[in-house]
Coordinates of C-alpha atoms in Angstrom, one line a residue:
M14 CA 46.6 -43.5 -33.0
Y15 CA 46.2 -45.5 -29.8
K16 CA 47.7 -42.7 -27.6
K17 CA 45.4 -40.2 -29.3
T18 CA 42.4 -42.4 -28.6
V19 CA 43.3 -42.9 -25.0
F20 CA 43.8 -39.1 -24.5
S21 CA 40.5 -38.4 -26.1
I22 CA 38.7 -40.9 -23.8
V23 CA 40.4 -39.4 -20.7
M24 CA 39.4 -35.9 -21.6
A25 CA 35.9 -36.9 -22.3
L26 CA 35.7 -38.6 -18.9
L27 CA 37.1 -35.5 -17.2
C28 CA 34.5 -33.3 -19.0
L29 CA 31.7 -35.6 -17.9
S30 CA 33.0 -35.6 -14.4
F31 CA 33.2 -31.8 -14.3
T32 CA 29.8 -31.4 -15.9
S33 CA 28.2 -33.7 -13.4
Y34 CA 29.8 -32.0 -10.4
S35 CA 28.8 -28.5 -11.7
Q36 CA 25.2 -29.6 -12.2
K37 CA 25.1 -31.1 -8.8
W38 CA 26.7 -28.0 -7.2
T39 CA 24.1 -25.8 -8.9
A40 CA 21.3 -28.0 -7.7
D41 CA 22.7 -28.0 -4.2
L42 CA 22.6 -24.2 -4.0
R43 CA 18.9 -24.2 -3.3
P44 CA 18.1 -22.5 0.0
V45 CA 18.4 -24.6 3.1
E46 CA 15.4 -24.1 5.4
L47 CA 14.9 -24.5 9.2
G48 CA 15.2 -28.2 10.1
E49 CA 16.8 -29.2 6.8
V50 CA 20.3 -30.9 6.5
V51 CA 23.1 -29.2 4.6
S52 CA 24.3 -31.4 1.7
D53 CA 27.7 -33.1 1.8
S54 CA 28.9 -31.2 -1.3
L55 CA 28.2 -27.9 0.5
L56 CA 29.8 -29.1 3.7
D57 CA 33.0 -29.9 1.7
K58 CA 33.0 -26.7 -0.3
P59 CA 36.2 -24.6 0.3
L60 CA 35.4 -21.1 1.3
K61 CA 37.8 -18.2 1.4
V62 CA 38.5 -17.1 5.0
I63 CA 40.6 -14.5 6.8
N64 CA 41.8 -14.4 10.4
D65 CA 41.6 -18.2 10.7
P66 CA 43.2 -19.3 14.0
N67 CA 45.1 -22.0 12.1
G68 CA 46.3 -19.6 9.4
R69 CA 44.3 -21.2 6.6
K70 CA 43.2 -19.3 3.5
T71 CA 40.2 -21.5 2.9
T72 CA 38.1 -23.7 5.1
T73 CA 35.0 -25.8 5.0
L74 CA 32.0 -26.3 7.2
R75 CA 33.0 -30.0 7.4
S76 CA 36.2 -29.1 9.2
H77 CA 34.1 -28.0 12.2
K78 CA 32.1 -31.2 12.3
G79 CA 30.8 -32.2 15.8
K80 CA 30.7 -28.6 16.9
L81 CA 27.8 -26.3 17.2
I82 CA 28.3 -23.8 14.4
I83 CA 26.9 -20.3 14.5
L84 CA 27.2 -18.4 11.2
D85 CA 27.1 -14.6 11.7
F86 CA 26.2 -12.7 8.5
W87 CA 27.5 -9.2 8.8
A88 CA 29.0 -6.2 7.0
T89 CA 31.6 -3.5 7.9
W90 CA 28.9 -0.8 7.6
C91 CA 26.5 -2.5 10.0
G92 CA 27.0 -1.0 13.5
A93 CA 24.9 -3.7 15.2
C94 CA 27.0 -6.4 13.6
V95 CA 30.3 -5.0 14.7
S96 CA 29.2 -4.1 18.2
A97 CA 28.3 -7.8 18.7
F98 CA 31.8 -9.0 18.1
P99 CA 33.0 -8.8 21.7
K100 CA 30.0 -10.8 22.9
L101 CA 30.7 -13.4 20.1
D102 CA 34.3 -13.6 21.0
S103 CA 33.5 -14.1 24.7
L104 CA 31.1 -17.0 23.8
Q105 CA 33.8 -18.5 21.5
K106 CA 36.3 -18.5 24.4
L107 CA 33.8 -19.9 26.8
F108 CA 33.2 -23.0 24.6
P109 CA 36.5 -23.4 22.7
E110 CA 36.1 -27.1 22.0
S111 CA 32.3 -27.4 21.3
L112 CA 31.4 -24.1 19.6
R113 CA 32.6 -22.5 16.4
I114 CA 31.4 -19.0 15.5
L115 CA 32.1 -18.1 11.9
L116 CA 31.6 -14.6 10.5
V117 CA 30.2 -14.4 7.0
N118 CA 30.8 -11.3 4.9
S119 CA 28.8 -11.6 1.7
K120 CA 30.0 -10.2 -1.7
N121 CA 26.8 -8.2 -2.0
T122 CA 27.7 -6.1 1.0
G123 CA 30.2 -4.3 -1.1
D124 CA 33.0 -5.1 1.4
S125 CA 36.4 -6.1 0.1
P126 CA 38.6 -8.7 1.9
E127 CA 41.0 -5.8 2.7
K128 CA 38.3 -3.7 4.2
V129 CA 37.1 -6.6 6.4
K130 CA 40.7 -7.3 7.5
T131 CA 41.3 -3.6 8.3
L132 CA 38.1 -3.4 10.4
L133 CA 38.9 -6.5 12.3
E134 CA 42.4 -5.3 13.1
R135 CA 41.2 -1.8 14.0
S136 CA 38.7 -3.4 16.4
G137 CA 41.5 -4.9 18.3
N138 CA 40.8 -8.3 16.9
S139 CA 44.3 -9.7 17.7
G140 CA 42.8 -11.3 20.8
Y141 CA 39.6 -12.5 19.1
E142 CA 39.1 -16.1 18.1
L143 CA 36.8 -15.2 15.3
S144 CA 37.4 -15.7 11.6
S145 CA 35.4 -14.4 8.7
F146 CA 34.4 -15.8 5.3
V147 CA 34.8 -13.0 2.7
N148 CA 33.4 -12.4 -0.8
D149 CA 30.8 -15.1 0.0
T150 CA 28.3 -16.0 -2.6
V151 CA 27.5 -19.5 -1.4
L152 CA 26.4 -19.3 2.2
T153 CA 24.4 -16.2 1.5
R154 CA 22.3 -18.1 -1.1
L155 CA 21.9 -21.1 1.2
F156 CA 20.7 -19.2 4.2
R157 CA 18.5 -16.4 2.8
H158 CA 17.9 -13.3 4.8
Q159 CA 17.1 -9.6 4.4
M160 CA 18.5 -8.1 7.6
I161 CA 21.8 -8.3 9.3
P162 CA 23.2 -9.3 11.7
H163 CA 21.7 -12.7 10.9
Y164 CA 22.7 -15.8 12.8
V165 CA 22.3 -19.4 11.6
W166 CA 22.7 -22.2 14.1
L167 CA 23.9 -25.5 12.7
R168 CA 24.0 -28.7 14.8
N169 CA 24.9 -32.1 13.2
D170 CA 24.8 -30.5 9.8
T171 CA 21.2 -29.5 10.4
V172 CA 19.7 -25.9 10.5
L173 CA 18.7 -25.7 14.1
A174 CA 17.6 -22.0 14.2
T175 CA 17.9 -18.6 12.6
T176 CA 18.0 -15.8 15.2
S177 CA 18.9 -12.2 16.0
S178 CA 21.7 -11.3 18.4
S179 CA 19.3 -11.3 21.4
E180 CA 19.3 -15.2 21.4
L181 CA 23.1 -15.4 21.6
S182 CA 23.7 -16.4 25.2
A183 CA 25.8 -19.0 27.1
E184 CA 22.5 -20.4 28.5
H185 CA 21.1 -21.1 25.0
I186 CA 24.4 -22.6 23.8
R187 CA 24.7 -24.9 26.9
S188 CA 21.1 -26.0 26.3
V189 CA 22.0 -27.0 22.7
L190 CA 25.3 -28.7 23.6
N191 CA 24.0 -30.6 26.7
F192 CA 20.4 -31.4 25.8
G193 CA 19.9 -30.7 22.1
V194 CA 17.0 -28.4 23.1
F195 CA 16.7 -24.9 21.8
K196 CA 13.5 -22.8 21.6
P197 CA 14.5 -19.4 20.5
N198 CA 12.6 -16.6 18.9
I199 CA 13.1 -17.5 15.3
K200 CA 14.2 -14.6 13.1
K201 CA 12.3 -14.9 9.8
D202 CA 12.9 -12.2 7.3
V203 CA 10.4 -11.3 4.6
L204 CA 12.6 -12.4 1.6
D205 CA 10.4 -11.1 -1.2
F206 CA 10.0 -7.6 0.3
D207 CA 10.6 -4.9 -2.4
L208 CA 11.8 -1.5 -1.1
D209 CA 10.8 0.1 -4.4
K210 CA 7.1 -0.9 -4.0
P211 CA 4.5 0.6 -1.7
L212 CA 3.9 -1.2 1.6
F213 CA 1.4 -4.0 1.3
F214 CA 0.6 -3.5 -2.4
G215 CA 0.4 -6.9 -4.0
G216 CA 1.3 -8.5 -0.6
N217 CA 4.6 -6.5 -0.3
G218 CA 5.3 -6.9 3.4
G219 CA 2.1 -8.7 4.1
M220 CA -1.6 -8.3 3.4
G221 CA -2.0 -5.1 5.4
D222 CA -3.2 -6.6 8.7
Q223 CA -0.6 -4.4 10.5
I224 CA -2.0 -1.1 9.2
L225 CA -2.9 1.3 12.0
Y226 CA -3.5 4.4 9.9
R227 CA -3.6 4.9 6.2
S228 CA -5.3 7.4 3.9
Q229 CA -5.2 7.0 0.1
I230 CA -6.7 8.5 -3.0
S231 CA -6.7 6.5 -6.3
G232 CA -8.3 6.7 -9.7
A233 CA -11.6 5.0 -10.4
I234 CA -11.9 1.2 -10.3
S235 CA -13.8 -0.2 -13.2
G236 CA -16.4 -2.8 -12.6
I237 CA -17.3 -1.5 -9.1
A238 CA -20.4 0.6 -8.3
S239 CA -20.2 4.1 -6.9
Q240 CA -20.8 3.8 -3.2
T241 CA -19.8 4.9 0.3
L242 CA -19.3 2.6 3.3
A243 CA -18.1 2.9 6.8
T244 CA -16.7 0.0 8.9
K245 CA -17.5 0.4 12.6
N246 CA -16.5 -1.4 15.8
K247 CA -18.8 -2.6 18.5
S248 CA -19.0 0.8 20.0
G249 CA -20.1 2.4 16.7
M250 CA -16.8 4.1 16.1
I251 CA -15.5 4.2 12.5
Q252 CA -12.3 2.3 11.7
R253 CA -12.5 2.4 7.9
Y254 CA -14.2 4.9 5.7
C255 CA -14.3 4.3 1.9
C256 CA -15.8 6.2 -1.0
L257 CA -15.7 4.4 -4.4
N258 CA -15.8 5.9 -7.9
A259 CA -16.9 9.4 -7.0
S260 CA -16.1 12.7 -8.7
R261 CA -13.9 15.3 -6.9
I262 CA -17.0 17.4 -6.4
D263 CA -18.9 14.6 -4.6
L264 CA -15.8 13.6 -2.5
F265 CA -15.7 17.2 -1.3
R266 CA -19.4 17.4 -0.8
L267 CA -19.2 14.2 1.3
A268 CA -16.2 15.5 3.4
Y269 CA -17.9 18.9 4.0
N270 CA -21.3 17.4 4.9
A271 CA -22.8 19.1 1.8
M272 CA -24.5 16.3 0.0
S273 CA -27.8 18.2 0.3
I274 CA -26.4 21.0 -1.8
P275 CA -27.3 20.2 -5.4
R276 CA -24.5 20.2 -8.0
N277 CA -26.0 23.3 -9.7
R278 CA -25.1 25.2 -6.6
I279 CA -21.4 24.5 -6.9
Y280 CA -19.0 27.2 -7.9
V281 CA -15.3 27.3 -8.7
M282 CA -13.0 30.3 -8.4
S283 CA -11.8 30.3 -12.0
D284 CA -8.8 32.7 -11.8
S285 CA -6.9 35.4 -9.8
L286 CA -9.7 37.9 -10.6
N287 CA -11.9 36.0 -8.2
I288 CA -14.5 35.2 -10.8
L289 CA -16.9 32.4 -9.7
Q290 CA -18.1 30.0 -12.4
R291 CA -20.8 27.4 -11.9
K292 CA -19.4 23.8 -12.1
T293 CA -21.8 21.0 -12.7
E294 CA -19.7 18.5 -14.7
D295 CA -16.7 16.7 -13.3
P296 CA -16.2 13.6 -15.5
R297 CA -13.2 12.0 -13.7
N298 CA -13.9 9.6 -10.8
F299 CA -11.7 8.8 -7.8
C300 CA -11.6 6.5 -4.8
F301 CA -10.9 7.5 -1.2
E302 CA -10.1 5.3 1.7
L303 CA -9.2 6.0 5.3
I304 CA -8.1 3.4 7.8
C305 CA -7.7 4.9 11.3
P306 CA -8.1 4.2 15.0
P307 CA -11.8 4.1 16.1
S308 CA -13.1 7.7 15.5
S309 CA -16.3 9.6 15.3
I310 CA -17.7 10.6 12.0
D311 CA -16.7 14.2 12.6
I312 CA -13.1 13.3 13.1
V313 CA -13.2 11.0 10.0
K314 CA -14.6 13.8 7.9
A315 CA -12.0 16.3 9.2
R316 CA -9.2 13.9 8.2
M317 CA -10.9 13.4 4.8
R318 CA -11.0 17.1 4.2
T319 CA -7.3 17.5 5.0
Q320 CA -6.3 14.7 2.6
L321 CA -8.5 16.0 -0.3
E322 CA -7.2 19.5 0.1
Q323 CA -3.6 18.3 0.2
Y324 CA -4.0 16.2 -2.9
F325 CA -6.3 18.2 -5.1
G326 CA -5.1 21.6 -3.9
W327 CA -8.6 23.1 -3.3
S328 CA -10.4 24.3 -0.3
V329 CA -14.2 24.3 0.0
A330 CA -16.6 26.5 1.9
Q331 CA -20.4 26.9 2.2
E332 CA -21.3 30.5 1.5
E333 CA -24.3 32.7 1.0
K334 CA -24.4 34.0 -2.6
R335 CA -26.9 36.0 -4.7
V336 CA -27.3 33.9 -7.8
V337 CA -29.6 33.5 -10.8
C338 CA -32.2 30.8 -10.2
L339 CA -35.2 29.3 -11.8
V340 CA -38.2 30.1 -9.7
L341 CA -41.4 28.0 -10.0
K342 CA -44.7 29.8 -9.1
D343 CA -48.4 29.1 -9.2
A344 CA -50.0 31.0 -12.1
G345 CA -53.4 29.3 -11.8
Y346 CA -52.4 25.7 -11.5
R347 CA -54.7 23.2 -13.2
K348 CA -54.5 19.5 -12.6
S349 CA -53.8 17.3 -15.6
D350 CA -56.6 14.7 -16.2
S351 CA -54.8 12.6 -18.8
G352 CA -55.6 9.4 -17.0
L353 CA -52.0 8.3 -16.4
P354 CA -51.4 6.0 -13.4
V355 CA -50.3 7.3 -10.0
G356 CA -46.5 7.6 -9.9
Y357 CA -43.9 9.4 -12.0
L358 CA -41.7 9.0 -15.1
F359 CA -38.9 11.5 -15.6
N360 CA -36.3 10.1 -18.0
S361 CA -38.3 8.2 -20.7
L362 CA -37.3 8.9 -24.3
E363 CA -40.2 6.9 -25.7
S364 CA -43.2 7.3 -23.3
P365 CA -44.6 10.6 -22.0
N366 CA -43.0 11.9 -18.8
Y367 CA -45.3 12.7 -16.0
I368 CA -46.0 13.0 -12.3
R369 CA -49.3 11.8 -10.7
G370 CA -50.4 12.0 -7.1
Q371 CA -46.9 12.8 -5.9
Q372 CA -45.4 15.8 -4.0
L373 CA -44.0 18.5 -6.3
S374 CA -40.7 18.3 -4.3
L375 CA -40.0 15.0 -6.1
L376 CA -39.9 16.7 -9.4
I377 CA -37.9 19.7 -8.0
N378 CA -35.2 17.5 -6.6
Y379 CA -34.8 15.6 -9.8
L380 CA -34.6 18.7 -11.9
N381 CA -31.9 20.2 -9.6
Q382 CA -29.7 17.2 -10.5
K383 CA -30.2 17.8 -14.2
L384 CA -30.5 21.6 -14.8
S385 CA -27.6 24.0 -14.7
L386 CA -29.5 26.6 -12.8
P387 CA -30.8 26.1 -9.3
L388 CA -34.6 25.5 -9.2
L389 CA -36.7 26.9 -6.3
D390 CA -40.3 26.0 -5.6
E391 CA -42.2 29.0 -4.6
S392 CA -45.6 27.7 -5.8
G393 CA -46.9 27.1 -2.3
S394 CA -48.1 23.7 -3.3
S395 CA -48.4 21.2 -0.3
T396 CA -50.7 18.6 -1.9
P397 CA -49.9 16.0 -4.5
V398 CA -49.8 17.2 -8.1
N399 CA -50.6 15.9 -11.5
L400 CA -48.4 17.2 -14.3
D401 CA -47.6 16.3 -17.9
L402 CA -44.0 16.8 -18.7
P403 CA -41.9 17.2 -21.9
Q404 CA -39.9 14.4 -23.4
D405 CA -36.6 16.1 -22.5
L406 CA -36.7 17.7 -19.1
T407 CA -33.4 19.5 -19.6
N408 CA -34.9 21.4 -22.6
L409 CA -35.7 24.5 -20.6
P410 CA -37.9 26.3 -23.2
A411 CA -40.0 23.1 -23.7
L412 CA -40.2 22.6 -19.9
K413 CA -41.3 26.3 -19.4
A414 CA -44.0 26.0 -22.1
C415 CA -45.3 22.7 -20.8
L416 CA -45.6 24.0 -17.2
E417 CA -47.2 27.3 -18.4
K418 CA -50.0 25.3 -20.1
Q419 CA -50.8 23.8 -16.7
G420 CA -50.8 27.1 -14.7
L421 CA -47.2 27.1 -13.4
S422 CA -44.6 29.8 -14.3
L423 CA -40.9 29.1 -14.5
T424 CA -38.7 32.3 -14.6
E425 CA -35.2 33.3 -14.0
Q426 CA -34.7 35.5 -10.9
F427 CA -32.0 36.4 -8.4
R428 CA -32.1 34.7 -5.0
T429 CA -29.6 34.4 -2.1
L430 CA -28.7 30.7 -1.7
T431 CA -26.2 28.6 0.2
V432 CA -23.7 27.4 -2.3
L433 CA -20.5 25.4 -2.3
V434 CA -17.4 27.4 -3.4
F435 CA -14.1 25.8 -4.4
R436 CA -11.0 27.9 -4.1
P437 CA -7.4 27.0 -5.1
L438 CA -5.0 26.8 -2.2
N439 CA -2.2 27.9 -4.6
K440 CA -2.9 31.0 -6.5
L441 CA -1.1 29.6 -9.5
Q442 CA -3.5 26.7 -9.7
V443 CA -6.4 27.8 -12.0
S444 CA -7.8 24.6 -13.4
F445 CA -10.2 22.3 -11.6

């Protein structure tokens, strides 16, 4: 009973000791940053090594205490890493007592110890004084990086610097050994960069301050008003051009300087028979943005046209076409004297719509945004008009009857107009 009790106590203590050490080791695996000290438990951690000058299979960072340690994170498939070995070996031989260069081959490189050993031997490493940690999972987690080769300088158990190979020189090493002074160009990798995500989206690679040229088309952004803006430099040249929540039709109208062409003068080539169909509705909205070197508005619009054509697959041209129109003419115009105030009301569903003391062009422009047929003013009116209008201005029979009562005729006739024609770049593309 006594022996059994003693055995149980000893096993419990061993378990407690092991658990405590494991928890401490896990905690110590947090990354070590510039200027921080490497913990004792990590300095004493045995690490698997090959090509050790003393023939050891494992070694610790502590065993090189008092020396300047340079850790070289590398891989067999990294040409820049391997090509630096002769330089590293020369530096190691130049400072045999005060410098220790240790190669670190991480497990996540996919290299096996055999592959590392073969490469070092094939590279004529028999004369090198370089050894390499292999299958490393510890140092890689301590000294985080994205790109290799990656060099970590340790002095007095402290992270002195992280650099690229350009900072590896006898001059810099002497400066550290003799004066403890080292002001290198610090290599700082972007550790959270995701190769599978677009550049700068969500801060991936930065916030986009480095962008020199970018063009993008996206879907609509809810909660933002439809608008167009241009950011200019001091010379008035455009560096950013943005159009928010606009239909495809309006994006093309903007790019082709055709905003003055009403939507009821837009036609789409519907199929391979070259049949043109009027297109007034385009419910989906998009956003367009161009960031570019300072450019004139003409160059910006040319780039915008190219991007729209490439994405949507349509080309656009302004053409003269003979089309059916609504033509407004004077048939004995009589001013309304209903006593309504000067001004206009076009879209009321409760009060009477009207125009008082305003130019007729105001009504014509409004109707061209609402009616499916182009409306032309051939009334010859050049003075302000007074007109009573129907409740629903898109009800063409009601509009014609209302205008006729006031001496204005509205009839369908053919006219030759400048229209905007959309044609598919790919003959197989038939839908807009």
